[in-house]
Amino acid sequence: MRMLKKNQTPSAVAVEKLTRTFGDFVAVDHIDLTVAKGEIFGFLGPNGAGKSTTIRMLCGLLLPTFGAGTVGGYDVILQSEEIKQNIGYMSQKFSLYDDLTVEENINFFSGIYSVPKWNKEKRKEWALEMSGLRGKRSALTRTLPGGFKQRLALGCAILHEPPILFLDEPTSGVDPVSRRNFWDLIHEMAGAGTTVFVTTHYMDEADYCDRLALIYRGRIIAKGTPNELRRDFMTRDVLEIEAEPLVEAMEVLDQQGIETAIFGSVLHATVENAKNSIPHIWKVLEKSRVTASRIDKIVPSLEDVFVTLIEKS
């Protein structure tokens, strides 16, 4: 196994060449990462890209096949138990027990995380308040709406006030309002000094992060702040096209060699030069059975960046 260089600046998370294989399958392929203390670090990629495998190695739940890393100053290979005691971890399934009540879940995780007896009641009341469940402490967890269950899981994960919090797809399966409220909580914790490492496949959540890494097929294909990724990796213009029928418009443009992708009810087209391409696209669509109502140059989203990087790779 490799060892991290001792002269590196201390970070909340630091890994070099971190790799995990399962037989011949390479789930995580020689990744390098550093996460500063108090930072919200996003780890973005499609399902199956290697996000959860990486987070399990960082949480001391899975040993790397190769590489080195530290979390909170503890070695991911030699000190996995110390790591577990100094982090919070919330999985995409919320890590709760559905057959326990809200209060029983809090009591259980309070014991798991060795919250001191003198502080247990205070932390329980905090978790109930934070999750909005003060009047629902006797409710079975399985009866809770997704947003409340999500907030309860977060409260349980940080009962012991860990300096580093790992969130694995924490907003998967919840409604947009609950997602937004959850990110408000994350920013509150980061503002208080907690380091947050969060994985997600929702590209629109990337802008909530201080820095992020994009992972695809086990490899990191880009790192930086949201604005750096747009500036450094999106060298072409992006057009937003309103047209009917949308799929036929996409097919027509693809036949012209124009790269397109569906974004909700519109198309995004990636072109070398917006000024020259817009008149050409109007003409192409007018000659087809497609009715276009709008073609505008827009600021590229991080999903545009990610699609472009995947095409290059």
Tab-separated table of N, CA and C in Angstrom, residues 32-136:
chain	number	residue	atom	x	y	z
A	32	ASP	N	-7.419	10.619	-6.796
A	32	ASP	CA	-6.741	11.540	-5.876
A	32	ASP	C	-7.742	12.608	-5.448
A	33	LEU	N	-7.811	12.860	-4.139
A	33	LEU	CA	-8.759	13.841	-3.612
A	33	LEU	C	-8.198	14.511	-2.365
A	34	THR	N	-8.505	15.776	-2.179
A	34	THR	CA	-8.290	16.440	-0.897
A	34	THR	C	-9.525	17.279	-0.594
A	35	VAL	N	-9.934	17.244	0.655
A	35	VAL	CA	-11.085	18.019	1.100
A	35	VAL	C	-10.646	18.838	2.305
A	36	ALA	N	-10.813	20.145	2.216
A	36	ALA	CA	-10.392	21.025	3.299
A	36	ALA	C	-11.378	20.965	4.464
A	37	LYS	N	-10.893	21.297	5.639
A	37	LYS	CA	-11.747	21.326	6.823
A	37	LYS	C	-12.815	22.405	6.658
A	38	GLY	N	-14.057	22.071	6.992
A	38	GLY	CA	-15.163	23.009	6.890
A	38	GLY	C	-15.722	23.188	5.494
A	39	GLU	N	-15.278	22.366	4.563
A	39	GLU	CA	-15.696	22.492	3.167
A	39	GLU	C	-16.888	21.581	2.874
A	40	ILE	N	-17.760	22.016	1.956
A	40	ILE	CA	-18.782	21.137	1.392
A	40	ILE	C	-18.229	20.617	0.074
A	41	PHE	N	-17.908	19.343	0.057
A	41	PHE	CA	-17.285	18.741	-1.124
A	41	PHE	C	-18.280	17.798	-1.777
A	42	GLY	N	-18.592	18.046	-3.040
A	42	GLY	CA	-19.534	17.220	-3.772
A	42	GLY	C	-18.831	16.187	-4.626
A	43	PHE	N	-19.344	14.973	-4.601
A	43	PHE	CA	-18.801	13.872	-5.390
A	43	PHE	C	-19.911	13.429	-6.321
A	44	LEU	N	-19.845	13.857	-7.587
A	44	LEU	CA	-20.952	13.707	-8.513
A	44	LEU	C	-20.657	12.680	-9.593
A	45	GLY	N	-21.708	11.972	-9.966
A	45	GLY	CA	-21.579	11.020	-11.056
A	45	GLY	C	-22.841	10.198	-11.186
A	46	PRO	N	-23.025	9.509	-12.318
A	46	PRO	CA	-24.225	8.686	-12.503
A	46	PRO	C	-24.192	7.468	-11.591
A	47	ASN	N	-25.316	6.796	-11.476
A	47	ASN	CA	-25.367	5.572	-10.691
A	47	ASN	C	-24.374	4.555	-11.260
A	48	GLY	N	-23.632	3.898	-10.361
A	48	GLY	CA	-22.654	2.903	-10.788
A	48	GLY	C	-21.294	3.473	-11.129
A	49	ALA	N	-21.088	4.781	-10.894
A	49	ALA	CA	-19.812	5.411	-11.256
A	49	ALA	C	-18.697	5.134	-10.254
A	50	GLY	N	-19.052	4.699	-9.040
A	50	GLY	CA	-18.038	4.439	-8.014
A	50	GLY	C	-18.149	5.333	-6.792
A	51	LYS	N	-19.220	6.124	-6.710
A	51	LYS	CA	-19.373	7.060	-5.596
A	51	LYS	C	-19.512	6.347	-4.254
A	52	SER	N	-20.442	5.399	-4.188
A	52	SER	CA	-20.698	4.722	-2.915
A	52	SER	C	-19.514	3.865	-2.485
A	53	THR	N	-18.830	3.248	-3.439
A	53	THR	CA	-17.644	2.451	-3.093
A	53	THR	C	-16.567	3.344	-2.490
A	54	THR	N	-16.386	4.527	-3.062
A	54	THR	CA	-15.404	5.476	-2.524
A	54	THR	C	-15.769	5.893	-1.104
A	55	ILE	N	-17.024	6.243	-0.890
A	55	ILE	CA	-17.433	6.723	0.423
A	55	ILE	C	-17.330	5.620	1.465
A	56	ARG	N	-17.556	4.393	1.075
A	56	ARG	CA	-17.421	3.270	2.014
A	56	ARG	C	-15.959	3.067	2.413
A	57	MET	N	-15.040	3.285	1.486
A	57	MET	CA	-13.617	3.205	1.844
A	57	MET	C	-13.235	4.337	2.795
A	58	LEU	N	-13.743	5.535	2.531
A	58	LEU	CA	-13.404	6.678	3.368
A	58	LEU	C	-13.995	6.556	4.767
A	59	CYS	N	-15.103	5.832	4.894
A	59	CYS	CA	-15.757	5.661	6.196
A	59	CYS	C	-15.216	4.458	6.970
A	60	GLY	N	-14.232	3.780	6.409
A	60	GLY	CA	-13.664	2.623	7.096
A	60	GLY	C	-14.501	1.369	7.001
A	61	LEU	N	-15.437	1.346	6.044
A	61	LEU	CA	-16.319	0.189	5.883
A	61	LEU	C	-15.816	-0.799	4.837
A	62	LEU	N	-14.837	-0.372	4.043
A	62	LEU	CA	-14.314	-1.201	2.959
A	62	LEU	C	-12.845	-0.865	2.757
A	63	LEU	N	-11.999	-1.889	2.747
A	63	LEU	CA	-10.572	-1.647	2.569
A	63	LEU	C	-10.232	-1.396	1.096
A	64	PRO	N	-9.356	-0.437	0.812
A	64	PRO	CA	-8.902	-0.231	-0.573
A	64	PRO	C	-8.082	-1.430	-1.046
A	65	THR	N	-8.110	-1.637	-2.347
A	65	THR	CA	-7.230	-2.641	-2.948
A	65	THR	C	-5.825	-2.075	-3.116
A	66	PHE	N	-5.759	-0.757	-3.348
A	66	PHE	CA	-4.482	-0.087	-3.567
A	66	PHE	C	-4.653	1.383	-3.234
A	67	GLY	N	-3.552	2.043	-2.919
A	67	GLY	CA	-3.593	3.473	-2.649
A	67	GLY	C	-3.521	3.767	-1.159
A	68	ALA	N	-3.669	5.035	-0.830
A	68	ALA	CA	-3.562	5.478	0.549
A	68	ALA	C	-4.510	6.625	0.807
A	69	GLY	N	-4.806	6.854	2.078
A	69	GLY	CA	-5.689	7.963	2.401
A	69	GLY	C	-5.824	8.180	3.890
A	70	THR	N	-6.225	9.380	4.242
A	70	THR	CA	-6.517	9.700	5.633
A	70	THR	C	-7.852	10.428	5.701
A	71	VAL	N	-8.564	10.203	6.778
A	71	VAL	CA	-9.817	10.895	7.072
A	71	VAL	C	-9.721	11.397	8.506
A	72	GLY	N	-9.759	12.698	8.672
A	72	GLY	CA	-9.593	13.267	9.999
A	72	GLY	C	-8.243	12.952	10.607
A	73	GLY	N	-7.250	12.715	9.744
A	73	GLY	CA	-5.913	12.389	10.216
A	73	GLY	C	-5.691	10.906	10.460
A	74	TYR	N	-6.713	10.078	10.301
A	74	TYR	CA	-6.607	8.633	10.529
A	74	TYR	C	-6.462	7.887	9.208
A	75	ASP	N	-5.623	6.878	9.214
A	75	ASP	CA	-5.319	6.103	8.013
A	75	ASP	C	-6.492	5.197	7.637
A	76	VAL	N	-6.897	5.240	6.359
A	76	VAL	CA	-8.065	4.464	5.923
A	76	VAL	C	-7.811	2.963	5.944
A	77	ILE	N	-6.543	2.571	5.976
A	77	ILE	CA	-6.214	1.145	5.986
A	77	ILE	C	-5.952	0.643	7.406
A	78	LEU	N	-5.202	1.414	8.175
A	78	LEU	CA	-4.740	0.953	9.486
A	78	LEU	C	-5.625	1.413	10.650
A	79	GLN	N	-6.447	2.429	10.438
A	79	GLN	CA	-7.189	3.013	11.560
A	79	GLN	C	-8.675	3.183	11.237
A	80	SER	N	-9.274	2.154	10.665
A	80	SER	CA	-10.680	2.256	10.263
A	80	SER	C	-11.601	2.440	11.467
A	81	GLU	N	-11.293	1.822	12.603
A	81	GLU	CA	-12.151	1.969	13.774
A	81	GLU	C	-12.109	3.397	14.320
A	82	GLU	N	-10.935	4.012	14.296
A	82	GLU	CA	-10.816	5.404	14.736
A	82	GLU	C	-11.602	6.333	13.824
A	83	ILE	N	-11.574	6.031	12.517
A	83	ILE	CA	-12.342	6.835	11.563
A	83	ILE	C	-13.827	6.763	11.893
A	84	LYS	N	-14.332	5.556	12.139
A	84	LYS	CA	-15.757	5.372	12.414
A	84	LYS	C	-16.202	6.171	13.633
A	85	GLN	N	-15.322	6.328	14.605
A	85	GLN	CA	-15.665	7.043	15.832
A	85	GLN	C	-15.652	8.552	15.663
A	86	ASN	N	-15.063	9.028	14.571
A	86	ASN	CA	-14.889	10.472	14.396
A	86	ASN	C	-15.595	11.041	13.186
A	87	ILE	N	-16.503	10.273	12.612
A	87	ILE	CA	-17.274	10.758	11.468
A	87	ILE	C	-18.757	10.507	11.704
A	88	GLY	N	-19.580	11.183	10.917
A	88	GLY	CA	-20.990	10.852	10.801
A	88	GLY	C	-21.209	10.278	9.413
A	89	TYR	N	-22.131	9.324	9.303
A	89	TYR	CA	-22.368	8.688	8.006
A	89	TYR	C	-23.864	8.484	7.815
A	90	MET	N	-24.359	8.948	6.683
A	90	MET	CA	-25.765	8.774	6.337
A	90	MET	C	-25.845	8.178	4.943
A	91	SER	N	-26.431	7.004	4.838
A	91	SER	CA	-26.520	6.334	3.542
A	91	SER	C	-27.774	6.783	2.805
A	92	GLN	N	-27.874	6.368	1.547
A	92	GLN	CA	-29.005	6.791	0.718
A	92	GLN	C	-30.322	6.182	1.181
A	93	LYS	N	-30.272	5.156	2.022
A	93	LYS	CA	-31.495	4.559	2.562
A	93	LYS	C	-31.792	5.094	3.962
A	94	PHE	N	-31.099	6.178	4.335
A	94	PHE	CA	-31.356	6.923	5.563
A	94	PHE	C	-30.896	6.233	6.843
A	95	SER	N	-30.436	4.982	6.809
A	95	SER	CA	-29.804	4.315	7.949
A	95	SER	C	-30.701	4.188	9.175
A	96	LEU	N	-32.008	4.317	9.007
A	96	LEU	CA	-32.924	4.244	10.144
A	96	LEU	C	-33.579	2.865	10.245
A	97	TYR	N	-34.159	2.585	11.416
A	97	TYR	CA	-34.889	1.347	11.632
A	97	TYR	C	-36.385	1.663	11.606
A	98	ASP	N	-37.065	1.187	10.573
A	98	ASP	CA	-38.466	1.534	10.359
A	98	ASP	C	-39.395	1.011	11.441
A	99	ASP	N	-38.999	-0.085	12.123
A	99	ASP	CA	-39.881	-0.661	13.134
A	99	ASP	C	-39.677	-0.040	14.513
A	100	LEU	N	-38.796	0.972	14.606
A	100	LEU	CA	-38.609	1.714	15.849
A	100	LEU	C	-39.305	3.069	15.745
A	101	THR	N	-39.644	3.640	16.889
A	101	THR	CA	-40.205	4.979	16.885
A	101	THR	C	-39.107	6.001	16.634
A	102	VAL	N	-39.512	7.244	16.425
A	102	VAL	CA	-38.548	8.331	16.239
A	102	VAL	C	-37.595	8.392	17.425
A	103	GLU	N	-38.152	8.393	18.634
A	103	GLU	CA	-37.325	8.499	19.835
A	103	GLU	C	-36.426	7.284	20.013
A	104	GLU	N	-36.927	6.108	19.715
A	104	GLU	CA	-36.124	4.886	19.849
A	104	GLU	C	-34.944	4.893	18.882
A	105	ASN	N	-35.161	5.409	17.671
A	105	ASN	CA	-34.051	5.527	16.727
A	105	ASN	C	-32.972	6.457	17.272
A	106	ILE	N	-33.394	7.590	17.819
A	106	ILE	CA	-32.428	8.542	18.368
A	106	ILE	C	-31.664	7.915	19.535
A	107	ASN	N	-32.378	7.214	20.412
A	107	ASN	CA	-31.722	6.559	21.543
A	107	ASN	C	-30.726	5.503	21.075
A	108	PHE	N	-31.114	4.751	20.039
A	108	PHE	CA	-30.243	3.692	19.525
A	108	PHE	C	-28.942	4.274	18.978
A	109	PHE	N	-29.063	5.292	18.121
A	109	PHE	CA	-27.859	5.861	17.519
A	109	PHE	C	-27.042	6.650	18.541
A	110	SER	N	-27.683	7.170	19.546
A	110	SER	CA	-26.955	7.825	20.630
A	110	SER	C	-26.026	6.835	21.321
A	111	GLY	N	-26.512	5.597	21.473
A	111	GLY	CA	-25.675	4.554	22.060
A	111	GLY	C	-24.582	4.089	21.110
A	112	ILE	N	-24.948	3.920	19.832
A	112	ILE	CA	-23.968	3.478	18.831
A	112	ILE	C	-22.798	4.454	18.746
A	113	TYR	N	-23.101	5.747	18.804
A	113	TYR	CA	-22.064	6.766	18.679
A	113	TYR	C	-21.465	7.191	20.024
A	114	SER	N	-21.829	6.468	21.089
A	114	SER	CA	-21.238	6.702	22.423
A	114	SER	C	-21.385	8.154	22.880
A	115	VAL	N	-22.569	8.710	22.680
A	115	VAL	CA	-22.837	10.054	23.198
A	115	VAL	C	-22.805	9.975	24.731
A	116	PRO	N	-22.045	10.836	25.404
A	116	PRO	CA	-21.953	10.779	26.873
A	116	PRO	C	-23.334	10.865	27.525
A	117	LYS	N	-23.507	10.117	28.609
A	117	LYS	CA	-24.801	10.062	29.282
A	117	LYS	C	-25.309	11.450	29.657
A	118	TRP	N	-24.391	12.319	30.098
A	118	TRP	CA	-24.801	13.654	30.523
A	118	TRP	C	-25.306	14.525	29.370
A	119	ASN	N	-24.991	14.102	28.134
A	119	ASN	CA	-25.352	14.918	26.973
A	119	ASN	C	-26.462	14.292	26.117
A	120	LYS	N	-26.894	13.069	26.458
A	120	LYS	CA	-27.840	12.350	25.601
A	120	LYS	C	-29.184	13.062	25.476
A	121	GLU	N	-29.729	13.533	26.587
A	121	GLU	CA	-31.045	14.157	26.530
A	121	GLU	C	-31.001	15.458	25.741
A	122	LYS	N	-29.941	16.219	25.935
A	122	LYS	CA	-29.790	17.474	25.202
A	122	LYS	C	-29.698	17.224	23.706
A	123	ARG	N	-28.912	16.219	23.297
A	123	ARG	CA	-28.750	15.921	21.878
A	123	ARG	C	-30.044	15.344	21.283
A	124	LYS	N	-30.789	14.587	22.093
A	124	LYS	CA	-32.067	14.059	21.618
A	124	LYS	C	-33.032	15.199	21.316
A	125	GLU	N	-33.132	16.152	22.232
A	125	GLU	CA	-34.024	17.281	22.019
A	125	GLU	C	-33.594	18.107	20.813
A	126	TRP	N	-32.288	18.217	20.623
A	126	TRP	CA	-31.790	18.927	19.449
A	126	TRP	C	-32.216	18.206	18.168
A	127	ALA	N	-32.062	16.871	18.127
A	127	ALA	CA	-32.416	16.103	16.934
A	127	ALA	C	-33.907	16.196	16.634
A	128	LEU	N	-34.735	16.164	17.674
A	128	LEU	CA	-36.179	16.281	17.479
A	128	LEU	C	-36.548	17.659	16.926
A	129	GLU	N	-35.903	18.685	17.443
A	129	GLU	CA	-36.171	20.041	16.980
A	129	GLU	C	-35.697	20.233	15.541
A	130	MET	N	-34.477	19.778	15.257
A	130	MET	CA	-33.909	19.935	13.924
A	130	MET	C	-34.737	19.207	12.865
A	131	SER	N	-35.248	18.044	13.199
A	131	SER	CA	-36.011	17.257	12.231
A	131	SER	C	-37.478	17.645	12.171
A	132	GLY	N	-37.910	18.559	13.068
A	132	GLY	CA	-39.307	18.972	13.083
A	132	GLY	C	-40.238	17.898	13.614
A	133	LEU	N	-39.711	17.010	14.484
A	133	LEU	CA	-40.480	15.859	14.956
A	133	LEU	C	-40.698	15.871	16.468
A	134	ARG	N	-40.612	17.046	17.049
A	134	ARG	CA	-40.771	17.119	18.509
A	134	ARG	C	-42.115	16.535	18.956
A	135	GLY	N	-43.151	16.747	18.199
A	135	GLY	CA	-44.462	16.215	18.566
A	135	GLY	C	-44.739	14.831	18.017
A	136	LYS	N	-43.741	14.217	17.377
A	136	LYS	CA	-43.914	12.905	16.752
A	136	LYS	C	-42.934	11.878	17.299
